[in-house]
Amino acid sequence: MNSRQTDGKRLLSQLFSREHAVLGQYMEKLKQLVYQNRTMSAEAVEQFRETIALLTEKLKEHHALEEELLFAALTESLGYATPPVIMMTDEHRRLVSQLTELREKTACCQCAGRGPTRLREETTTLYRLLHDHFHKEEMLLFPMAEHVLSREKKEAIMAAAREKARGGRGT
């Protein structure tokens, strides 16, 4: 029984951490685009904007999954929203907002043919914020959920996540 509980805990963390890894790959692509050349071609700017749009979409889906399933389960089990849940929810909003702002800054072709110094700085800052956010969730929030939530609740979260993945993702 204890072995099954441990497996359930590990699987819950793996579900969300796996998504963090995929989202991190999009951020790596953004960094590569701004660091690969001394100037940004119109094509590179467009790739940058497309990658931001895709990352923003995937990040919103991931945040919805965390908030609707994991954060709601924690709040329900504890009877109140814990400071880590409140902090992570706030960070979700800020991350999406910053991605949207960065995409808007590249809407005109002024970035094309210019040195991407400012874009590099903002991309690196965003990369660090996203990395730090994932680290906090993986080191604080996910272990809290594994400790607080019942095995049945964790299994329900996993089932709901699988159902959402089948129903609405990747379309």
XYZ file of C-alpha atoms in Angstrom:
171
model
C 0.000 0.000 0.000
C 2.748 2.426 0.887
C 4.467 1.576 -2.415
C 1.310 2.448 -4.370
C 1.012 5.704 -2.472
C 4.584 6.598 -3.329
C 3.967 5.763 -6.995
C 0.871 7.955 -6.970
C 2.819 10.829 -5.464
C 5.607 10.479 -7.949
C 3.220 10.319 -10.890
C 1.420 13.497 -9.838
C 4.688 15.444 -9.698
C 5.853 13.882 -12.943
C 2.707 14.968 -14.753
C 3.271 18.650 -14.063
C 7.082 18.499 -14.213
C 6.912 16.842 -17.633
C 4.874 19.781 -18.889
C 7.410 22.162 -17.357
C 10.127 20.474 -19.421
C 8.144 20.918 -22.648
C 7.452 24.580 -21.871
C 11.129 25.070 -21.078
C 11.978 23.880 -24.587
C 9.917 26.720 -26.060
C 11.829 29.194 -23.897
C 15.107 27.670 -25.096
C 13.992 28.227 -28.673
C 13.262 31.886 -27.903
C 16.724 32.295 -26.430
C 18.328 30.629 -29.431
C 16.503 32.958 -31.809
C 17.775 36.104 -30.101
C 21.298 34.842 -29.462
C 22.071 33.140 -32.780
C 22.833 36.280 -34.807
C 24.155 39.787 -34.290
C 21.038 41.202 -35.913
C 17.479 39.962 -36.139
C 16.245 39.199 -39.645
C 12.560 39.690 -40.418
C 12.280 35.897 -40.556
C 13.886 35.501 -37.111
C 11.545 38.135 -35.671
C 8.552 36.275 -37.119
C 9.812 32.947 -35.714
C 10.294 34.642 -32.358
C 6.731 35.979 -32.419
C 5.289 32.603 -33.479
C 7.203 30.820 -30.715
C 5.957 33.327 -28.133
C 2.381 32.818 -29.329
C 2.724 29.048 -29.095
C 4.429 29.228 -25.691
C 1.718 31.550 -24.405
C -1.012 29.179 -25.585
C 0.696 26.119 -24.057
C 1.449 28.002 -20.837
C -2.203 29.043 -20.483
C -3.289 25.414 -20.963
C -0.749 24.261 -18.384
C -1.788 26.946 -15.899
C -5.448 26.031 -16.342
C -4.616 22.388 -15.645
C -2.694 23.274 -12.495
C -5.271 25.763 -11.244
C -8.397 23.730 -12.043
C -7.067 20.420 -10.787
C -4.117 20.731 -8.432
C -4.652 24.151 -6.852
C -8.389 23.573 -6.468
C -7.754 20.171 -4.835
C -5.250 21.678 -2.410
C -7.612 24.512 -1.515
C -10.498 22.086 -1.041
C -8.463 19.646 1.056
C -7.024 22.342 3.305
C -10.186 24.432 3.465
C -8.390 27.592 2.331
C -6.033 28.839 -0.378
C -2.491 28.536 0.954
C 0.076 31.287 0.339
C 1.997 29.077 -2.146
C -1.187 28.509 -4.180
C -1.991 32.225 -4.157
C 1.594 33.097 -5.114
C 1.719 30.561 -7.969
C -1.633 31.737 -9.346
C -0.387 35.321 -9.308
C 2.824 34.291 -11.045
C 0.784 32.511 -13.717
C -0.934 35.800 -14.561
C 2.324 37.758 -14.589
C 4.145 35.248 -16.806
C 1.410 35.268 -19.443
C 1.221 39.055 -19.277
C 4.977 39.404 -19.775
C 4.948 37.007 -22.726
C 2.112 38.964 -24.307
C 3.975 42.243 -23.786
C 7.146 40.811 -25.308
C 5.227 39.627 -28.357
C 3.588 43.037 -28.735
C 7.006 44.728 -28.608
C 8.047 42.692 -31.637
C 4.840 43.411 -33.601
C 6.475 45.994 -35.822
C 9.486 45.082 -37.855
C 11.715 47.559 -35.997
C 13.493 44.568 -34.467
C 14.479 43.301 -37.921
C 17.972 44.309 -38.950
C 18.839 45.684 -35.521
C 20.909 44.330 -32.715
C 18.700 42.272 -30.408
C 20.315 43.448 -27.155
C 17.087 44.634 -25.517
C 15.202 41.588 -26.794
C 17.944 39.342 -25.422
C 17.711 40.969 -22.001
C 13.937 40.646 -21.838
C 13.992 37.067 -23.113
C 16.659 36.095 -20.575
C 14.680 37.739 -17.772
C 11.522 35.919 -18.817
C 13.455 32.650 -19.086
C 14.710 33.067 -15.512
C 11.251 33.959 -14.192
C 9.704 30.901 -15.815
C 12.521 28.656 -14.591
C 12.207 30.048 -11.033
C 8.430 29.596 -11.121
C 8.751 25.954 -12.182
C 11.396 25.376 -9.517
C 9.120 26.767 -6.774
C 6.249 24.576 -7.900
C 8.431 21.469 -8.101
C 10.178 22.057 -4.778
C 7.310 23.484 -2.725
C 3.865 23.090 -4.209
C 4.041 19.598 -5.702
C 5.537 18.021 -2.551
C 2.854 19.813 -0.530
C 0.179 18.313 -2.761
C 1.705 14.861 -2.478
C 1.691 15.137 1.297
C -1.751 16.718 1.745
C -3.877 15.048 -0.912
C -5.285 11.569 -0.521
C -4.309 8.855 -2.958
C -7.857 8.928 -4.320
C -7.678 12.677 -4.927
C -4.312 12.325 -6.683
C -5.688 9.540 -8.863
C -8.693 11.725 -9.709
C -6.355 14.562 -10.715
C -4.362 12.206 -12.935
C -7.545 10.877 -14.565
C -8.901 14.385 -15.150
C -5.569 15.485 -16.636
C -5.568 12.505 -18.999
C -9.147 13.299 -20.004
C -8.274 16.943 -20.705
C -5.267 15.813 -22.749
C -7.483 13.567 -24.874
C -10.261 16.094 -25.211
C -8.788 19.447 -25.928
C -5.044 19.525 -26.302
C -3.024 19.457 -29.413
C -5.904 20.409 -31.661
